[in-house]
mmCIF file of C-alpha atoms in Angstrom:
data_model
loop_
_atom_site.group_PDB
_atom_site.id
_atom_site.type_symbol
_atom_site.label_atom_id
_atom_site.label_comp_id
_atom_site.label_asym_id
_atom_site.label_seq_id
_atom_site.Cartn_x
_atom_site.Cartn_y
_atom_site.Cartn_z
ATOM 1 C CA MET A 1 -1.673 21.541 16.106
ATOM 2 C CA SER A 2 -4.675 20.830 13.875
ATOM 3 C CA ASN A 3 -7.522 18.888 15.460
ATOM 4 C CA GLU A 4 -7.417 16.350 12.641
ATOM 5 C CA LEU A 5 -3.893 15.305 13.587
ATOM 6 C CA LYS A 6 -4.113 13.465 16.875
ATOM 7 C CA PRO A 7 -0.850 12.729 18.706
ATOM 8 C CA PHE A 8 0.712 9.619 17.204
ATOM 9 C CA SER A 9 0.655 7.827 20.556
ATOM 10 C CA VAL A 10 -3.162 7.923 20.718
ATOM 11 C CA LYS A 11 -4.283 8.010 17.080
ATOM 12 C CA TYR A 12 -4.641 4.221 16.962
ATOM 13 C CA LYS A 13 -6.145 3.921 20.443
ATOM 14 C CA LYS A 14 -9.094 6.319 20.518
ATOM 15 C CA ASN A 15 -12.500 5.786 18.862
ATOM 16 C CA ARG A 16 -11.490 2.325 17.724
ATOM 17 C CA THR A 17 -13.817 0.132 15.698
ATOM 18 C CA VAL A 18 -14.780 -3.210 17.217
ATOM 19 C CA LEU A 19 -13.284 -5.297 14.429
ATOM 20 C CA LYS A 20 -15.532 -8.350 14.684
ATOM 21 C CA ASP A 21 -18.602 -6.119 14.229
ATOM 22 C CA VAL A 22 -17.545 -4.869 10.782
ATOM 23 C CA LEU A 23 -16.058 -7.990 9.194
ATOM 24 C CA PRO A 24 -15.624 -8.750 6.391
ATOM 25 C CA LEU A 25 -14.113 -5.463 5.233
ATOM 26 C CA GLU A 26 -14.454 -4.379 1.605
ATOM 27 C CA LYS A 27 -10.831 -3.273 1.793
ATOM 28 C CA PRO A 28 -8.270 -3.107 4.617
ATOM 29 C CA PHE A 29 -8.107 -0.215 7.042
ATOM 30 C CA CYS A 30 -4.381 0.103 6.378
ATOM 31 C CA ILE A 31 -1.938 -0.693 3.591
ATOM 32 C CA SER A 32 1.816 -0.536 4.124
ATOM 33 C CA ILE A 33 3.869 0.170 1.018
ATOM 34 C CA GLU A 34 7.562 -0.597 1.398
ATOM 35 C CA PRO A 35 9.631 1.989 -0.519
ATOM 36 C CA SER A 36 12.799 0.051 0.313
ATOM 37 C CA ASN A 37 13.859 -3.036 2.242
ATOM 38 C CA LEU A 38 17.424 -1.722 2.410
ATOM 39 C CA CYS A 39 18.707 0.185 5.418
ATOM 40 C CA ASN A 40 21.738 2.335 6.156
ATOM 41 C CA PHE A 41 21.614 1.181 9.800
ATOM 42 C CA LYS A 42 22.345 -2.337 11.020
ATOM 43 C CA CYS A 43 20.722 -2.154 14.432
ATOM 44 C CA VAL A 44 21.615 -4.943 16.836
ATOM 45 C CA MET A 45 17.947 -5.700 17.597
ATOM 46 C CA CYS A 46 16.861 -5.617 13.950
ATOM 47 C CA HIS A 47 16.779 -8.214 11.187
ATOM 48 C CA HIS A 48 19.166 -6.058 9.147
ATOM 49 C CA SER A 49 22.027 -6.997 11.465
ATOM 50 C CA SER A 50 21.430 -10.707 10.900
ATOM 51 C CA GLU A 51 23.014 -12.840 8.197
ATOM 52 C CA ASN A 52 19.613 -14.504 7.859
ATOM 53 C CA TYR A 53 18.171 -11.244 6.540
ATOM 54 C CA LYS A 54 20.692 -11.067 3.719
ATOM 55 C CA LYS A 55 20.054 -14.696 2.806
ATOM 56 C CA LYS A 56 16.267 -14.899 3.124
ATOM 57 C CA ALA A 57 14.739 -11.426 2.873
ATOM 58 C CA GLY A 58 15.712 -10.712 -0.737
ATOM 59 C CA PRO A 59 15.592 -9.367 -3.245
ATOM 60 C CA LEU A 60 16.974 -6.288 -1.508
ATOM 61 C CA LEU A 61 15.969 -3.233 -3.505
ATOM 62 C CA ASN A 62 14.045 0.012 -3.722
ATOM 63 C CA MET A 63 10.499 -0.213 -5.056
ATOM 64 C CA SER A 64 10.319 0.657 -8.762
ATOM 65 C CA ASN A 65 8.052 3.350 -10.188
ATOM 66 C CA LEU A 66 6.313 0.641 -12.199
ATOM 67 C CA CYS A 67 5.389 -1.294 -9.069
ATOM 68 C CA PHE A 68 4.324 1.794 -7.136
ATOM 69 C CA ASN A 69 2.143 3.056 -9.978
ATOM 70 C CA LYS A 70 0.470 -0.351 -10.209
ATOM 71 C CA ILE A 71 -0.408 -0.154 -6.505
ATOM 72 C CA VAL A 72 -1.896 3.304 -6.976
ATOM 73 C CA GLU A 73 -3.986 2.186 -9.961
ATOM 74 C CA ASP A 74 -5.258 -0.841 -8.031
ATOM 75 C CA LEU A 75 -6.323 1.381 -5.143
ATOM 76 C CA LYS A 76 -8.060 3.831 -7.508
ATOM 77 C CA GLN A 77 -10.134 1.028 -9.005
ATOM 78 C CA TRP A 78 -10.985 -0.625 -5.683
ATOM 79 C CA GLY A 79 -14.329 0.680 -4.444
ATOM 80 C CA ASN A 80 -15.252 4.205 -3.413
ATOM 81 C CA SER A 81 -14.167 4.267 0.231
ATOM 82 C CA LYS A 82 -10.772 5.592 1.275
ATOM 83 C CA LEU A 83 -8.256 3.690 3.350
ATOM 84 C CA LYS A 84 -7.778 4.917 6.886
ATOM 85 C CA VAL A 85 -4.017 5.071 6.468
ATOM 86 C CA ILE A 86 -1.225 4.342 4.012
ATOM 87 C CA LYS A 87 2.140 3.707 5.648
ATOM 88 C CA LEU A 88 5.180 4.308 3.468
ATOM 89 C CA TYR A 89 7.498 2.007 5.365
ATOM 90 C CA SER A 90 7.964 -1.607 6.388
ATOM 91 C CA MET A 91 11.315 -3.343 6.937
ATOM 92 C CA GLY A 92 13.740 -0.840 5.400
ATOM 93 C CA GLU A 93 14.652 2.835 5.579
ATOM 94 C CA PRO A 94 12.080 4.543 3.319
ATOM 95 C CA LEU A 95 14.186 7.656 2.663
ATOM 96 C CA LEU A 96 16.692 5.501 0.767
ATOM 97 C CA ASN A 97 14.186 5.528 -2.092
ATOM 98 C CA LYS A 98 14.897 8.757 -3.985
ATOM 99 C CA ASN A 99 11.263 8.884 -5.104
ATOM 100 C CA ILE A 100 9.812 8.904 -1.568
ATOM 101 C CA CYS A 101 8.561 12.504 -1.797
ATOM 102 C CA LYS A 102 6.992 11.864 -5.201
ATOM 103 C CA MET A 103 5.234 8.842 -3.694
ATOM 104 C CA VAL A 104 3.684 11.068 -1.042
ATOM 105 C CA LYS A 105 2.690 13.616 -3.687
ATOM 106 C CA LYS A 106 0.972 11.052 -5.897
ATOM 107 C CA LEU A 107 -0.905 9.396 -3.031
ATOM 108 C CA LYS A 108 -2.116 12.780 -1.832
ATOM 109 C CA GLU A 109 -3.197 13.847 -5.312
ATOM 110 C CA GLU A 110 -5.201 10.648 -5.745
ATOM 111 C CA ASN A 111 -6.798 11.083 -2.274
ATOM 112 C CA LEU A 112 -6.627 7.367 -1.510
ATOM 113 C CA SER A 113 -6.410 7.466 2.291
ATOM 114 C CA GLU A 114 -7.306 9.647 5.236
ATOM 115 C CA VAL A 115 -3.662 9.969 6.288
ATOM 116 C CA ILE A 116 -0.200 9.068 5.048
ATOM 117 C CA GLU A 117 2.641 8.394 7.424
ATOM 118 C CA ILE A 118 6.353 7.600 7.282
ATOM 119 C CA THR A 119 8.625 6.146 9.940
ATOM 120 C CA THR A 120 12.336 6.822 9.402
ATOM 121 C CA ASN A 121 15.603 6.886 11.295
ATOM 122 C CA GLY A 122 15.969 10.530 10.228
ATOM 123 C CA SER A 123 19.594 10.249 9.137
ATOM 124 C CA LEU A 124 18.860 11.014 5.472
ATOM 125 C CA LEU A 125 16.365 13.801 6.085
ATOM 126 C CA ASN A 126 17.669 16.965 4.409
ATOM 127 C CA LYS A 127 16.355 20.445 3.669
ATOM 128 C CA GLN A 128 14.985 19.676 0.207
ATOM 129 C CA MET A 129 13.280 16.504 1.382
ATOM 130 C CA SER A 130 11.764 18.303 4.370
ATOM 131 C CA GLU A 131 10.405 21.068 2.130
ATOM 132 C CA GLU A 132 8.849 18.567 -0.281
ATOM 133 C CA LEU A 133 7.295 16.380 2.409
ATOM 134 C CA ILE A 134 5.681 19.485 3.910
ATOM 135 C CA GLN A 135 4.619 20.865 0.526
ATOM 136 C CA TYR A 136 3.084 17.561 -0.581
ATOM 137 C CA GLY A 137 1.073 17.172 2.620
ATOM 138 C CA LEU A 138 2.591 14.246 4.512
ATOM 139 C CA ASP A 139 0.434 13.796 7.625
ATOM 140 C CA TYR A 140 2.734 12.015 10.081
ATOM 141 C CA LEU A 141 6.501 11.651 10.275
ATOM 142 C CA ARG A 142 7.854 9.446 13.028
ATOM 143 C CA ILE A 143 11.575 9.561 13.792
ATOM 144 C CA SER A 144 13.099 6.451 15.376
ATOM 145 C CA ILE A 145 15.918 7.448 17.729
ATOM 146 C CA TYR A 146 18.141 4.625 18.951
ATOM 147 C CA SER A 147 20.312 6.502 21.406
ATOM 148 C CA VAL A 148 21.188 10.080 22.271
ATOM 149 C CA ILE A 149 24.629 8.947 23.443
ATOM 150 C CA LYS A 150 27.192 8.966 20.611
ATOM 151 C CA GLU A 151 29.087 5.783 21.478
ATOM 152 C CA LYS A 152 25.944 3.827 22.256
ATOM 153 C CA ASN A 153 24.286 4.995 19.044
ATOM 154 C CA GLU A 154 27.282 3.758 17.046
ATOM 155 C CA HIS A 155 27.056 0.378 18.762
ATOM 156 C CA ILE A 156 23.298 -0.028 18.264
ATOM 157 C CA THR A 157 23.038 1.247 14.687
ATOM 158 C CA GLY A 158 26.364 -0.011 13.342
ATOM 159 C CA SER A 159 26.876 3.402 11.742
ATOM 160 C CA ASN A 160 28.933 6.537 12.328
ATOM 161 C CA ILE A 161 25.921 8.832 12.055
ATOM 162 C CA THR A 162 25.792 10.838 15.252
ATOM 163 C CA PRO A 163 22.756 11.655 17.405
ATOM 164 C CA SER A 164 23.497 15.346 16.872
ATOM 165 C CA THR A 165 23.206 14.907 13.087
ATOM 166 C CA ILE A 166 19.784 13.337 13.414
ATOM 167 C CA ARG A 167 18.644 15.988 15.883
ATOM 168 C CA HIS A 168 19.803 18.703 13.454
ATOM 169 C CA ASN A 169 17.767 17.122 10.641
ATOM 170 C CA VAL A 170 14.637 16.975 12.781
ATOM 171 C CA CYS A 171 15.125 20.522 14.033
ATOM 172 C CA GLU A 172 15.504 21.785 10.464
ATOM 173 C CA LEU A 173 12.278 20.029 9.452
ATOM 174 C CA LYS A 174 10.398 21.722 12.297
ATOM 175 C CA GLN A 175 11.883 25.129 11.426
ATOM 176 C CA ILE A 176 10.857 24.778 7.770
ATOM 177 C CA ARG A 177 7.359 23.653 8.766
ATOM 178 C CA ASP A 178 6.978 26.631 11.079
ATOM 179 C CA LYS A 179 8.279 29.024 8.424
ATOM 180 C CA LEU A 180 5.739 27.698 5.935
ATOM 181 C CA LYS A 181 3.010 27.991 8.590
ATOM 182 C CA SER A 182 2.024 24.369 8.091
ATOM 183 C CA VAL A 183 0.673 21.957 10.705
ATOM 184 C CA LYS A 184 1.814 18.916 8.717
ATOM 185 C CA PRO A 185 3.517 16.615 9.151
ATOM 186 C CA PHE A 186 2.889 15.887 12.808
ATOM 187 C CA ILE A 187 6.386 15.019 14.067
ATOM 188 C CA GLN A 188 6.993 12.362 16.675
ATOM 189 C CA ALA A 189 10.399 11.363 18.013
ATOM 190 C CA LYS A 190 10.420 7.940 19.625
ATOM 191 C CA ILE A 191 13.034 5.801 21.311
ATOM 192 C CA ILE A 192 12.968 2.178 22.374
ATOM 193 C CA ASP A 193 12.831 2.216 26.154
ATOM 194 C CA THR A 194 16.395 2.209 27.473
ATOM 195 C CA TYR A 195 15.182 1.085 30.931
ATOM 196 C CA ASN A 196 17.536 3.779 32.167
ATOM 197 C CA ASP A 197 15.729 6.781 33.658
ATOM 198 C CA GLU A 198 18.632 9.155 33.070
ATOM 199 C CA GLU A 199 19.043 8.222 29.409
ATOM 200 C CA ASN A 200 15.291 8.439 28.782
ATOM 201 C CA LYS A 201 15.329 11.867 30.414
ATOM 202 C CA ILE A 202 18.138 13.068 28.124
ATOM 203 C CA PHE A 203 16.185 11.900 25.083
ATOM 204 C CA ILE A 204 13.080 13.793 26.188
ATOM 205 C CA GLU A 205 15.068 16.949 26.919
ATOM 206 C CA ASN A 206 16.786 16.764 23.504
ATOM 207 C CA TYR A 207 13.573 16.489 21.505
ATOM 208 C CA GLN A 208 10.627 17.899 23.418
ATOM 209 C CA ASP A 209 11.145 21.419 22.037
ATOM 210 C CA ILE A 210 11.642 20.452 18.369
ATOM 211 C CA VAL A 211 8.891 17.871 17.787
ATOM 212 C CA ASP A 212 5.168 17.660 18.495
ATOM 213 C CA GLU A 213 5.479 14.556 20.638
ATOM 214 C CA VAL A 214 8.188 12.501 22.307
ATOM 215 C CA PHE A 215 7.437 8.859 22.964
ATOM 216 C CA ILE A 216 9.196 6.001 24.731
ATOM 217 C CA ASP A 217 8.324 2.773 22.933
ATOM 218 C CA LYS A 218 8.415 -0.745 24.322
ATOM 219 C CA PRO A 219 10.757 -3.220 22.574
ATOM 220 C CA MET A 220 9.497 -6.253 20.704
ATOM 221 C CA ASN A 221 11.424 -9.505 20.599
ATOM 222 C CA SER A 222 11.136 -10.350 16.901
ATOM 223 C CA ASN A 223 12.700 -13.784 16.667
ATOM 224 C CA PHE A 224 15.130 -14.425 13.808
ATOM 225 C CA GLY A 225 17.237 -17.047 15.504
ATOM 226 C CA GLU A 226 18.955 -14.681 17.904
ATOM 227 C CA ASP A 227 17.985 -13.140 21.227
ATOM 228 C CA VAL A 228 17.501 -9.583 20.023
ATOM 229 C CA LEU A 229 16.714 -8.293 23.496
ATOM 230 C CA LYS A 230 20.047 -9.656 24.674
ATOM 231 C CA ASN A 231 21.704 -7.850 21.763
ATOM 232 C CA LEU A 232 20.118 -4.607 22.935
ATOM 233 C CA TYR A 233 20.038 -4.927 26.734
ATOM 234 C CA GLY A 234 22.789 -7.415 27.534
ATOM 235 C CA GLU A 235 22.438 -9.178 30.870
ATOM 236 C CA ASN A 236 19.298 -7.157 31.668
ATOM 237 C CA SER A 237 17.325 -8.717 28.800
ATOM 238 C CA LEU A 238 15.531 -11.337 30.930
ATOM 239 C CA GLU A 239 14.118 -8.678 33.243
ATOM 240 C CA VAL A 240 13.159 -6.493 30.282
ATOM 241 C CA ASN A 241 11.379 -9.399 28.595
ATOM 242 C CA LYS A 242 9.440 -10.059 31.786
ATOM 243 C CA ASN A 243 8.359 -6.426 31.991
ATOM 244 C CA ILE A 244 7.191 -6.458 28.377
ATOM 245 C CA HIS A 245 4.973 -9.487 28.835
ATOM 246 C CA GLU A 246 3.305 -7.941 31.852
ATOM 247 C CA LEU A 247 1.938 -5.264 29.502
ATOM 248 C CA TYR A 248 0.108 -7.676 27.222
ATOM 249 C CA TYR A 249 -3.664 -7.917 27.198
ATOM 250 C CA TYR A 250 -3.480 -11.604 26.301
ATOM 251 C CA LYS A 251 -0.971 -14.342 27.110
ATOM 252 C CA ARG A 252 -2.116 -17.126 24.797
ATOM 253 C CA TYR A 253 -2.366 -17.971 21.143
ATOM 254 C CA LYS A 254 -5.045 -15.834 19.542
ATOM 255 C CA ALA A 255 -6.068 -14.718 16.087
ATOM 256 C CA CYS A 256 -4.042 -11.834 14.707
ATOM 257 C CA ARG A 257 -6.031 -8.915 13.334
ATOM 258 C CA TYR A 258 -3.626 -8.218 10.465
ATOM 259 C CA PRO A 259 -5.146 -10.693 7.970
ATOM 260 C CA PHE A 260 -8.494 -8.980 8.516
ATOM 261 C CA ASP A 261 -7.614 -5.275 8.331
ATOM 262 C CA HIS A 262 -4.081 -4.865 6.890
ATOM 263 C CA LEU A 263 -2.037 -5.572 3.768
ATOM 264 C CA THR A 264 1.650 -4.929 3.124
ATOM 265 C CA VAL A 265 3.235 -4.594 -0.312
ATOM 266 C CA LYS A 266 6.946 -5.344 -0.232
ATOM 267 C CA SER A 267 9.489 -3.506 -2.347
ATOM 268 C CA ASN A 268 9.391 -6.157 -5.094
ATOM 269 C CA GLY A 269 5.577 -6.242 -5.223
ATOM 270 C CA ASP A 270 5.052 -9.273 -3.007
ATOM 271 C CA VAL A 271 1.927 -8.888 -0.890
ATOM 272 C CA VAL A 272 2.222 -10.208 2.649
ATOM 273 C CA VAL A 273 -0.206 -10.217 5.540
ATOM 274 C CA CYS A 274 2.189 -8.661 8.059
ATOM 275 C CA CYS A 275 4.466 -5.620 7.821
ATOM 276 C CA ALA A 276 6.989 -7.380 10.110
ATOM 277 C CA ASP A 277 7.204 -10.524 7.961
ATOM 278 C CA TRP A 278 10.692 -10.182 6.505
ATOM 279 C CA LEU A 279 10.733 -13.923 5.739
ATOM 280 C CA ARG A 280 7.638 -13.492 3.497
ATOM 281 C CA ALA A 281 6.121 -16.595 5.047
ATOM 282 C CA THR A 282 2.756 -14.815 4.986
ATOM 283 C CA LYS A 283 2.953 -14.068 1.250
ATOM 284 C CA ILE A 284 -0.450 -14.215 -0.446
ATOM 285 C CA GLY A 285 0.339 -12.822 -3.895
ATOM 286 C CA ASN A 286 2.205 -10.236 -5.937
ATOM 287 C CA VAL A 287 0.748 -6.932 -7.060
ATOM 288 C CA MET A 288 2.342 -7.291 -10.502
ATOM 289 C CA GLU A 289 0.394 -10.506 -11.071
ATOM 290 C CA ASN A 290 -2.995 -9.703 -9.522
ATOM 291 C CA THR A 291 -4.839 -6.624 -8.311
ATOM 292 C CA LEU A 292 -4.869 -5.799 -4.612
ATOM 293 C CA GLU A 293 -8.613 -6.372 -4.581
ATOM 294 C CA GLU A 294 -8.187 -9.860 -6.061
ATOM 295 C CA ILE A 295 -5.529 -10.685 -3.480
ATOM 296 C CA TRP A 296 -7.678 -9.338 -0.619
ATOM 297 C CA ASN A 297 -10.579 -11.546 -1.696
ATOM 298 C CA GLY A 298 -8.447 -14.478 -2.793
ATOM 299 C CA LYS A 299 -8.107 -18.076 -1.650
ATOM 300 C CA LYS A 300 -4.623 -17.675 -0.120
ATOM 301 C CA LEU A 301 -5.769 -14.972 2.277
ATOM 302 C CA TYR A 302 -8.916 -16.958 3.043
ATOM 303 C CA GLU A 303 -6.783 -19.941 4.066
ATOM 304 C CA PHE A 304 -4.526 -17.706 6.134
ATOM 305 C CA ARG A 305 -7.512 -16.226 7.955
ATOM 306 C CA LYS A 306 -8.839 -19.711 8.580
ATOM 307 C CA MET A 307 -5.524 -20.725 10.155
ATOM 308 C CA GLN A 308 -5.667 -17.707 12.469
ATOM 309 C CA LEU A 309 -9.279 -18.226 13.557
ATOM 310 C CA GLU A 310 -8.519 -21.873 14.332
ATOM 311 C CA ASN A 311 -5.640 -20.715 16.600
ATOM 312 C CA LYS A 312 -3.073 -22.489 14.439
ATOM 313 C CA ARG A 313 -0.739 -19.599 13.759
ATOM 314 C CA TYR A 314 2.073 -21.650 15.271
ATOM 315 C CA LEU A 315 2.084 -23.506 11.919
ATOM 316 C CA ASN A 316 3.487 -20.431 10.138
ATOM 317 C CA LYS A 317 7.180 -19.724 10.745
ATOM 318 C CA SER A 318 6.704 -15.960 10.766
ATOM 319 C CA CYS A 319 3.662 -16.088 13.039
ATOM 320 C CA LYS A 320 4.563 -18.743 15.575
ATOM 321 C CA ASN A 321 6.775 -16.575 17.801
ATOM 322 C CA CYS A 322 5.299 -13.198 16.895
ATOM 323 C CA GLU A 323 4.324 -10.868 19.739
ATOM 324 C CA ILE A 324 2.126 -8.519 17.696
ATOM 325 C CA PRO A 325 -1.207 -10.252 18.485
ATOM 326 C CA LEU A 326 -0.346 -10.131 22.167
ATOM 327 C CA ARG A 327 -0.303 -6.338 21.994
ATOM 328 C CA ASP A 328 -3.712 -5.910 20.369
ATOM 329 C CA GLN A 329 -6.335 -3.656 21.894
ATOM 330 C CA PRO A 330 -9.566 -5.261 23.220
ATOM 331 C CA GLU A 331 -11.466 -3.980 20.161
ATOM 332 C CA ASP A 332 -9.255 -6.203 17.972
ATOM 333 C CA ASP A 333 -10.276 -9.450 19.684
ATOM 334 C CA LEU A 334 -11.594 -11.934 17.107
ATOM 335 C CA THR A 335 -12.699 -14.641 19.524
ATOM 336 C CA GLY A 336 -15.809 -16.359 18.168
ATOM 337 C CA VAL A 337 -15.535 -15.034 14.584
ATOM 338 C CA SER A 338 -16.417 -17.758 12.063
ATOM 339 C CA ILE A 339 -14.489 -18.295 8.862
ATOM 340 C CA ASN A 340 -17.877 -18.705 7.181
ATOM 341 C CA LYS A 341 -18.113 -14.909 7.165
ATOM 342 C CA PHE A 342 -15.461 -14.872 4.465
ATOM 343 C CA LYS A 343 -16.682 -17.507 2.037
#
């Protein structure tokens, strides 16, 4: 594997910048572009399985070419430095957008970021798509596996797509990549920790020979009015939740780093602070109305940053119960940063 492609599990953990030392940033480190907020899975621990998502997350659609091209033009005109990463995913299944490969191609041609990555459930990955993603130079492809047990996968995803189908798609991608003698994309298969040693072992055995990295991820309790851990783990959810919180670096309200180094553009062009904000309560603009640079330097984001630095994120309905800041690395700590830096 090429030296420039670190394993996905460590690429955001090594050689990290101490964020408070480089603020304010001319542009974010990372921009997430949401190709689609639709999904062909309705996972029990995801917003897509909730009636609230259908009512409040709309409009539900694939990103238009017009919107995507506007994002690209904004990035081309915004300073000389490249982004560290562009993520082509947010709340939906990105491969539902038929233009996903062309998006990768255009971003690569314009050389707007150091790497481009996609996270997908892998169910729609086919031979043609695999060939194009490799040909166009996608850097990272992360496959989210929900279970390697057929019946359990049906229950979790609300679909009849089998684990063997997904494994076949991933295996075919790796075979095509090897045939083309390419090192990209780096392929990671990840699963949310089952807290079952035998099931985790089966997952690892199924994927360790056909991907570059297997990874067992920790669940996040994203509150949308239901106990999503209970949906996933049943009566074991309380113990799981306890184990998760023992992993956190911090156990108190603290400023989230996202307003200071990230932006997310939703499928309809809305710009939000957080890639997990399906409610759009962190909305700070729309890319069809203002440039990304104007939004990044605008009053709405300034006020949002001020709220975070004053430890008042509980005032925002998407932020108040969010666990993301609790998982930050020590280099992300913004304690003591003054809002005056951003005036």
